Short mmCIF file of C-alpha atoms and ligand atoms in Angstrom, two decimals:
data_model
loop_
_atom_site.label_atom_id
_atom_site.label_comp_id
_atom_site.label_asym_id
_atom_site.label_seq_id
_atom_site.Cartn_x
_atom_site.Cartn_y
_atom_site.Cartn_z
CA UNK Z 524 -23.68 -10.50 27.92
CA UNK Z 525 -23.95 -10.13 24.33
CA UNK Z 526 -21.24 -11.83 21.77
CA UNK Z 527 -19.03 -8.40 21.36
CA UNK Z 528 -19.80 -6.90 25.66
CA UNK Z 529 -15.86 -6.57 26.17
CA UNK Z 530 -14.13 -7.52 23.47
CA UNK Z 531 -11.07 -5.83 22.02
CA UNK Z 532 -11.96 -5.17 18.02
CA UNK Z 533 -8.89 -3.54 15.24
CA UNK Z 534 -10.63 -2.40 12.26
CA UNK Z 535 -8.08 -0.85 9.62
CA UNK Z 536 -9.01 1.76 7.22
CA UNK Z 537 -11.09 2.39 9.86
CA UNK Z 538 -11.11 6.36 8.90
CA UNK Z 539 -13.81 6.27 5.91
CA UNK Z 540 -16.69 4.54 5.21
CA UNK Z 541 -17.53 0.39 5.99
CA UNK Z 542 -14.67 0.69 8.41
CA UNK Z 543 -15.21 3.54 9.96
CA UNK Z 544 -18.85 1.85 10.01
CA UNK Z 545 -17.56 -1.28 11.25
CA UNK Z 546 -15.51 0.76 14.46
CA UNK Z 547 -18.54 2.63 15.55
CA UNK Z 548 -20.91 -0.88 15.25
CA UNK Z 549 -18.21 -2.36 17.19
CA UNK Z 550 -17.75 0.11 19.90
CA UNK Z 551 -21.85 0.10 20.57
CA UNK Z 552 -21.76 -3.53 20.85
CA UNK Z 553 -19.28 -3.05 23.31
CA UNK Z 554 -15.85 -3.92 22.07
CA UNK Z 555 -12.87 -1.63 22.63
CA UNK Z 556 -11.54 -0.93 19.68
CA UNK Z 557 -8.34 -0.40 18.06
CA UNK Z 558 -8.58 1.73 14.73
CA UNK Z 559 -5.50 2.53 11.91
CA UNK Z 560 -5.96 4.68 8.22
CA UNK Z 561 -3.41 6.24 6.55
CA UNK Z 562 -4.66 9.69 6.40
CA UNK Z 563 -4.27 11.03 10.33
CA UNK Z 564 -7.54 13.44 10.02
CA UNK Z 565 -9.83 10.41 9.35
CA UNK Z 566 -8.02 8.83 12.19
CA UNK Z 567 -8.44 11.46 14.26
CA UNK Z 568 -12.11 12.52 13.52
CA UNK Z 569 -13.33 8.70 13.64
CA UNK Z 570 -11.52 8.56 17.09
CA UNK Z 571 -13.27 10.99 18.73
CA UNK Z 572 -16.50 9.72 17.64
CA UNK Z 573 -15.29 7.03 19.36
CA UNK Z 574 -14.43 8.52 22.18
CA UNK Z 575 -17.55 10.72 22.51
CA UNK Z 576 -19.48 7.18 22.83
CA UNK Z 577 -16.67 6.25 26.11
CA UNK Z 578 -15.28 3.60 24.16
CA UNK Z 579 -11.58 2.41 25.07
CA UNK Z 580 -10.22 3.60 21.46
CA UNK Z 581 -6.54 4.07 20.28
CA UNK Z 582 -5.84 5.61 16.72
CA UNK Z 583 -2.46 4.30 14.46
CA UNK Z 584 -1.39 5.85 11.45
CA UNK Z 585 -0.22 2.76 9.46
CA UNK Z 586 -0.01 1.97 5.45
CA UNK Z 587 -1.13 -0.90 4.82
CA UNK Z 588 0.87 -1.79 1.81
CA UNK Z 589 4.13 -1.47 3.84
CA UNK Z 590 4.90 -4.39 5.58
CA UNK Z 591 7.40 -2.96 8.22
CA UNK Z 592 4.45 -0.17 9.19
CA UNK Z 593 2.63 -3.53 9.93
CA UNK Z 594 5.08 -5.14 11.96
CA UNK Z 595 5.50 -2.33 13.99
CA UNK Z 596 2.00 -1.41 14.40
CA UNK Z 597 1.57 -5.02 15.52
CA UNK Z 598 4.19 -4.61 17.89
CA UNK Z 599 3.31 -1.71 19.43
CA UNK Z 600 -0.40 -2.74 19.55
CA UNK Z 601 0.25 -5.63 21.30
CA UNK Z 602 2.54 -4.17 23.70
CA UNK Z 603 -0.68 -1.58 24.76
CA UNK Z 604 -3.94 -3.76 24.16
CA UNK Z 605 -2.21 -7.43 25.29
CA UNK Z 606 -4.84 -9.46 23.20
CA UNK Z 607 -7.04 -8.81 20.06
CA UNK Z 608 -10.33 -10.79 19.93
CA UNK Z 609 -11.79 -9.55 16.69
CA UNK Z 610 -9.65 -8.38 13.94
CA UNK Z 611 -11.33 -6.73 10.59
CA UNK Z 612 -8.73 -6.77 7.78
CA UNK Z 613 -10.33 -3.80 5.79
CA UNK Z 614 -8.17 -1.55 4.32
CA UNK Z 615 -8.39 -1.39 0.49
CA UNK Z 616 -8.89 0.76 -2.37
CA UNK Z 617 -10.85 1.01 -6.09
CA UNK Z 618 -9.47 0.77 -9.49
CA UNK Z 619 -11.88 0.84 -12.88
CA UNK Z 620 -9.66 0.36 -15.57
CA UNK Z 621 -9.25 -1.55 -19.17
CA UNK Z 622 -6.66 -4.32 -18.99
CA UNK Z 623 -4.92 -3.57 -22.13
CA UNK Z 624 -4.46 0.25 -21.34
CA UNK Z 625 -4.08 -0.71 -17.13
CA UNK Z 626 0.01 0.37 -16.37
CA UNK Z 627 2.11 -2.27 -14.45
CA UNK Z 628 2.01 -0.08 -11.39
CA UNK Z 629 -1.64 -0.06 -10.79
CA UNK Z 630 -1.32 -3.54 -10.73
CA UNK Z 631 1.10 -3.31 -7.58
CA UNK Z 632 -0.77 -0.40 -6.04
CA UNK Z 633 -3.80 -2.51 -6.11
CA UNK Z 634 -2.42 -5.81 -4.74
CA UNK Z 635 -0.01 -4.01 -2.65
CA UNK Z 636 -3.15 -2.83 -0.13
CA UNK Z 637 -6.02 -4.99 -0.94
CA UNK Z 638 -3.99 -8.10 -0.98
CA UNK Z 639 -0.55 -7.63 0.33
CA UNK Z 640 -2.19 -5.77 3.08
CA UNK Z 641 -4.01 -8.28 3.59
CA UNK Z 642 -1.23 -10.56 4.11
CA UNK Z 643 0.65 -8.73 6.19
CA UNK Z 644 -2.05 -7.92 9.28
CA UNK Z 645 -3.07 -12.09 9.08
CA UNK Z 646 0.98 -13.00 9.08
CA UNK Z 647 1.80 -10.61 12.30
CA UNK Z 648 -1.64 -10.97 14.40
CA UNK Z 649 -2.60 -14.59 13.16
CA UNK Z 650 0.51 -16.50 15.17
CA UNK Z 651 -0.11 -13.89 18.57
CA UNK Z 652 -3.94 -14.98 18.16
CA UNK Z 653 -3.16 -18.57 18.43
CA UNK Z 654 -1.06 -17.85 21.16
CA UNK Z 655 -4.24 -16.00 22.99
CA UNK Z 656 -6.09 -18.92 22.54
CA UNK Z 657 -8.55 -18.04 19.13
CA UNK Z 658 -10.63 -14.86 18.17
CA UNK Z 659 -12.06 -13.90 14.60
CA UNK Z 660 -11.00 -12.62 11.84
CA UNK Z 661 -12.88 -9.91 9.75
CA UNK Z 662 -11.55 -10.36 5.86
CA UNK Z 663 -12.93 -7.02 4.05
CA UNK Z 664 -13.26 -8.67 0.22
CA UNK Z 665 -16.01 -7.79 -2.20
CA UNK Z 666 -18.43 -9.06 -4.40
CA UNK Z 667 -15.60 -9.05 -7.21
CA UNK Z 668 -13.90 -11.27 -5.36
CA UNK Z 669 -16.93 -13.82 -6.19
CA UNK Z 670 -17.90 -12.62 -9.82
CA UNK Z 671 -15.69 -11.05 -12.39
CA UNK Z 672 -16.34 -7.58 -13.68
CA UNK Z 673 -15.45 -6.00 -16.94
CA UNK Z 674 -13.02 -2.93 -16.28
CA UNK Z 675 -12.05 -4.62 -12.92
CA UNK Z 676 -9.45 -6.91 -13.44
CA UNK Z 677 -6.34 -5.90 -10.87
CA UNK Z 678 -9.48 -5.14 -8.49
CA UNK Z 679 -10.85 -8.48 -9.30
CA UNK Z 680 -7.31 -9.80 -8.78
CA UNK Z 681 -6.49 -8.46 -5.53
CA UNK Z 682 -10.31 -9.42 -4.38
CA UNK Z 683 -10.36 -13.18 -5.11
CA UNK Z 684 -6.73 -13.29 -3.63
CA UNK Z 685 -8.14 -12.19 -0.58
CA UNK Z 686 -11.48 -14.61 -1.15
CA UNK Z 687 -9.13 -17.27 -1.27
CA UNK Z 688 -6.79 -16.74 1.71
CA UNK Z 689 -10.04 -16.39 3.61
CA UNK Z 690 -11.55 -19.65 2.94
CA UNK Z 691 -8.41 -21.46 3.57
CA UNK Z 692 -7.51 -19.68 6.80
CA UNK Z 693 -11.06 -20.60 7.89
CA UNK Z 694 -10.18 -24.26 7.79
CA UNK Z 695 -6.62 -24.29 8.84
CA UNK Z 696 -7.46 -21.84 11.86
CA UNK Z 697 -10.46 -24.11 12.64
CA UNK Z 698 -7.89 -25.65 15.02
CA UNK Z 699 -6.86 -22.85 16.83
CA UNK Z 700 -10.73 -21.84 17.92
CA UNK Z 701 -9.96 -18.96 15.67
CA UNK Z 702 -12.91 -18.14 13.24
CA UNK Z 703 -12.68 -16.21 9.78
CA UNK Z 704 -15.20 -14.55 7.87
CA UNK Z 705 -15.51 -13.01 4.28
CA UNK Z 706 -17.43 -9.90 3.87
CA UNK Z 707 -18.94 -9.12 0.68
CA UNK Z 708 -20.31 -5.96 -0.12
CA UNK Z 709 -21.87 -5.12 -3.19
CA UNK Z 710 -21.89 -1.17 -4.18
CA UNK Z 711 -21.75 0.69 -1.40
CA UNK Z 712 -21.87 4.90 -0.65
CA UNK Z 713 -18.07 5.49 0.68
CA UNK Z 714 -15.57 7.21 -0.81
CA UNK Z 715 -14.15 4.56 -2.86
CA UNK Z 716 -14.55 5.74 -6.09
CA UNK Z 717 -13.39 9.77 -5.28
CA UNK Z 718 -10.12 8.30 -3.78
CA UNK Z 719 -9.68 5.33 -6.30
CA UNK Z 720 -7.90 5.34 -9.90
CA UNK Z 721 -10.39 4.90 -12.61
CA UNK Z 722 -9.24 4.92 -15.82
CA UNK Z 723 -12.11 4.95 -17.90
CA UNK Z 724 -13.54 8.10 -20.02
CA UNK Z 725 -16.60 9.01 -21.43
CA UNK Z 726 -17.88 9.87 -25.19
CA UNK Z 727 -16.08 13.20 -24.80
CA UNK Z 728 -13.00 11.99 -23.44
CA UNK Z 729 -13.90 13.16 -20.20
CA UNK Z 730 -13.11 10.95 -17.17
CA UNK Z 731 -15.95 8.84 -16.21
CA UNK Z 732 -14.84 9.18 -12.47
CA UNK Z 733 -17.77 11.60 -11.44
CA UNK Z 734 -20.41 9.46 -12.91
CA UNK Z 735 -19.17 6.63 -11.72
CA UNK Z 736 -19.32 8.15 -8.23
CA UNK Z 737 -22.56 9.44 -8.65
CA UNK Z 738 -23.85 5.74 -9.65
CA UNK Z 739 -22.51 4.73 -5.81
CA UNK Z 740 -24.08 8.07 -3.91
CA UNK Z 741 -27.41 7.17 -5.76
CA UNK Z 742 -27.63 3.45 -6.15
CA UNK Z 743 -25.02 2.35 -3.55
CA UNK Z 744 -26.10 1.13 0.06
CA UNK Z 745 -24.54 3.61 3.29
CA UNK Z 746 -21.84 1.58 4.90
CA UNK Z 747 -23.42 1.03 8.03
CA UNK Z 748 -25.93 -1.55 6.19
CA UNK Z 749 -22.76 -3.97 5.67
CA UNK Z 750 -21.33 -3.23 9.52
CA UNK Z 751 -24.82 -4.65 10.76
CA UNK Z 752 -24.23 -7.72 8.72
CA UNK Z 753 -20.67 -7.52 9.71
CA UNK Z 754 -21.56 -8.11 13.36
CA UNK Z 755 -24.05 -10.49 12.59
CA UNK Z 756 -22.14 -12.59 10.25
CA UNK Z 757 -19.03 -12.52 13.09
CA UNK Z 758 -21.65 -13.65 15.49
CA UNK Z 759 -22.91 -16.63 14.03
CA UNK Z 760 -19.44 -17.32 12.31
CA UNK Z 761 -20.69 -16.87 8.95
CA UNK Z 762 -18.34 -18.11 6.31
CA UNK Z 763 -19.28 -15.21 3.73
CA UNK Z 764 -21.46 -12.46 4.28
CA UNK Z 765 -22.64 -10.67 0.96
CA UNK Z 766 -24.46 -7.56 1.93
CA UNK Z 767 -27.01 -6.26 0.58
CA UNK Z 768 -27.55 -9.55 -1.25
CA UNK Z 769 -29.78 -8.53 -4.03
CA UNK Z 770 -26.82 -6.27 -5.74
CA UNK Z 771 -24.62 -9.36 -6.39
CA UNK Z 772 -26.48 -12.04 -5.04
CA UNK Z 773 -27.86 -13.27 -8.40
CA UNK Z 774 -25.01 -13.46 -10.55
CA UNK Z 775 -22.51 -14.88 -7.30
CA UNK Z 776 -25.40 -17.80 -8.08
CA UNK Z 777 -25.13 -18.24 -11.53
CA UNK Z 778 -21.09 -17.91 -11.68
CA UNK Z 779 -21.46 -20.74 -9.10
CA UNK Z 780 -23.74 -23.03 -11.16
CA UNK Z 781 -22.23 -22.06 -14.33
CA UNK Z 782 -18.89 -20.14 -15.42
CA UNK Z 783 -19.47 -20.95 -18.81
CA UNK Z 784 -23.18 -19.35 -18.62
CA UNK Z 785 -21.96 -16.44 -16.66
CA UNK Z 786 -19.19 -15.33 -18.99
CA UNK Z 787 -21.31 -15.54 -21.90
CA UNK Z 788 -24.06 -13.38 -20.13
CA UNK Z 789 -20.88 -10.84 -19.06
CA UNK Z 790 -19.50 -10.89 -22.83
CA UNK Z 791 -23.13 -9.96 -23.80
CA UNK Z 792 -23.46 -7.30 -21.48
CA UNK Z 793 -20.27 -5.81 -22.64
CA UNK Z 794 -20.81 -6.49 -26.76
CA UNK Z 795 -24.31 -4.22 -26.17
CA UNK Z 796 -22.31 -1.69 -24.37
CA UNK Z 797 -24.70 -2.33 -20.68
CA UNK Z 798 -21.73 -2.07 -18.80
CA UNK Z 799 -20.58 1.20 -20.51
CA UNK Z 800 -24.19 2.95 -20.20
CA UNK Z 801 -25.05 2.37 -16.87
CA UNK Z 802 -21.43 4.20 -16.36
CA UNK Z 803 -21.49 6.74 -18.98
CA UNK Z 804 -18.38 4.96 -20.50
CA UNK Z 805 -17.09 5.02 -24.05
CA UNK Z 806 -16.75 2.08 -25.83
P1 LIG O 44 -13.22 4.18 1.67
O1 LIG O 44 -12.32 4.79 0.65
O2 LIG O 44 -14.40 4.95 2.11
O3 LIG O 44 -12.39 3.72 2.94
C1 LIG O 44 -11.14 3.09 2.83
C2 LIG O 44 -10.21 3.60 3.92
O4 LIG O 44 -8.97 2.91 3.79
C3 LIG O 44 -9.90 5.09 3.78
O5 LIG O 44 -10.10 5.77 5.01
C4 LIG O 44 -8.45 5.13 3.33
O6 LIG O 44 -7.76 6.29 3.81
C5 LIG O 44 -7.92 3.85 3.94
N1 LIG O 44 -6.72 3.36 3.23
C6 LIG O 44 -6.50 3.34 1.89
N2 LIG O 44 -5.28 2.87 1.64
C7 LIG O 44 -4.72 2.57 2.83
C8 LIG O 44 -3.45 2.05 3.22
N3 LIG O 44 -2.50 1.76 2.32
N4 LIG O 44 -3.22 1.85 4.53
C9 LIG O 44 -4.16 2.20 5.46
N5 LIG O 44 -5.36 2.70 5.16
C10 LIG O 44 -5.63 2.87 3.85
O7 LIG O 44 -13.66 2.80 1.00
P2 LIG O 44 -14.63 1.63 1.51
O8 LIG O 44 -15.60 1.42 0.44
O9 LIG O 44 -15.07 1.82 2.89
O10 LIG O 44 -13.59 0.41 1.43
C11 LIG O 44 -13.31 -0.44 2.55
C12 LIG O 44 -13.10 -1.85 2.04
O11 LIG O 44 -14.33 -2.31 1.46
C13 LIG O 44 -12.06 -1.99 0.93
O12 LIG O 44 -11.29 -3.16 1.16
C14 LIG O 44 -12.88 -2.12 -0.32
O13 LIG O 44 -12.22 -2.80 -1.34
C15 LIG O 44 -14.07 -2.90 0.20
N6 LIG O 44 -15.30 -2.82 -0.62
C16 LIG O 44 -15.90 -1.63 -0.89
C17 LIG O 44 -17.05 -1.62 -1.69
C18 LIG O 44 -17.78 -0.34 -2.04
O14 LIG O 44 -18.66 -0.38 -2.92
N7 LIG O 44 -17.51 0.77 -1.41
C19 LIG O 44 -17.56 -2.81 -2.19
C20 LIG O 44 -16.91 -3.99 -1.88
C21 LIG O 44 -15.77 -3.99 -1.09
#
């Protein structure tokens, strides 16, 4: 019997891309699984691909960023699935933006998902899981919540936040036989960037959105590439898994070894205007 043969797995924002990944991975390593979005046709489409593998599946329309649509979803999942034994924390969205022209209420859109979210599936399943007896715990970060990234900073904000909840839960829940993993993805194919806010423009004013996306649908990695690592990071209770490593990898290194050294090379990048051309941006 394999590490996931009868398991019970939640993925949220299970209804696009490296969740909807993560659910399907899951399901053919033999977990039921438990999947929630917050648009019902992704939902529904992702749970009968479920379903059409005989996978015990259950769909729950939930926001995230709403911490009473938690606490009931918690509630009522318990109440139907009595236990969870892998829980991926996923749900999040992009933002691309300049600091000084970012509005105060991107700022809470972003945290609200990526971090309060975040927050409010490992406050409602974290004390039930100790209660079980342990599990593992799936934290859906990013590489920008290891390096910083001009244009990124609520996204940045909301990623380390997670990053850092992570590590610490890792140790704390240690003595609860309950493991916790952060995965890392670099740029991936999903549609992150279509249903993101990016608030940056190119030479003719133009929003930069559709080359931006087209930089993920031709350079990014498909999802399922950071599911497989998922599951094998989960399996040998990887502390961070950063997937595909060569996109990030390097400069996660250097930030490590040297802030100082990495800022210097980010200011650089953004003086010669790297970061804006390999985005169409305007300066
Ligand atoms: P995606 O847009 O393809 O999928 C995200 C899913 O989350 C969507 O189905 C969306 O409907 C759902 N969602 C959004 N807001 C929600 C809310 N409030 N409540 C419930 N569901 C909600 O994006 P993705 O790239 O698969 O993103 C998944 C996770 O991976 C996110 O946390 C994201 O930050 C992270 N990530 C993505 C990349 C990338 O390059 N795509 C890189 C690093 C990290």
């Amino acid at each position: 019997m394999g590490f996931f043969t009868g398991k019970t797995a939640i993925v949220t924002g299970a209804g696009s891309g490296i969740g909807r990944a993560l659910a399907l991975a899951l399901a053919d390593a033999g977990c039921a699984v438990a999947i929630t979005d917050i648009v019902q046709e992704r939902l529904d489409s992702v749970l009968r691909e479920l379903e059409s593998k005989g996978t015990r599946a259950g769909g729950y329309r939930v926001d995230h960023s709403r911490r009473e649509e938690v606490e009931a979803f918690a509630a009522r999942f318990f109440q139907e699935w009595g236990r969870v034994d892998i829980l991926c924390s996923n749900a999040g969205v992009g933002h691309g933006g300049w600091y000084t022209e970012m509005p105060l209420e991107d700022w809470e859109w972003v945290l609200g998902i990526n971090l309060w979210g975040a927050i409010y599936m490992m406050h409602y399943f974290v004390p039930r899981m100790i209660e079980q007896g342990g599990g593992s715990i799936l934290l859906t970060a990013s590489d920008a919540g290891l390096v910083a990234m001009p244009g990124m900073t609520a996204y940045n904000a909301s990623k380390y936040a997670v990053v850092g909840m992570g590590e610490t839960l890792r140790i704390e829940l240690s003595e609860h036989n309950i493991r916790v993993s952060l995965l890392c993805p670099g740029d991936i194919d999903t549609n992150i960037i279509r249903d993101g806010k990016v608030y940056l423009y190119d030479r003719k004013g133009r929003s930069a959105k559709p080359e931006i996306e087209k930089y993920y649908r031709t350079r990014g990695v498909p999802p399922e590439v950071v599911a497989e690592a998922a599951l094998r990071g989960l399996e040998r209770d990887r502390a961070v898994i950063v997937v595909p490593w060569i996109h990030h990898g390097p400069l996660i290194l250097l930030r490590r070894i040297s802030p100082q050294l990495y800022h210097a090379l980010m200011r650089f990048a953004l003086r010669k205007g790297i970061v804006h051309k390999m985005f169409g941006i305007q300066r």
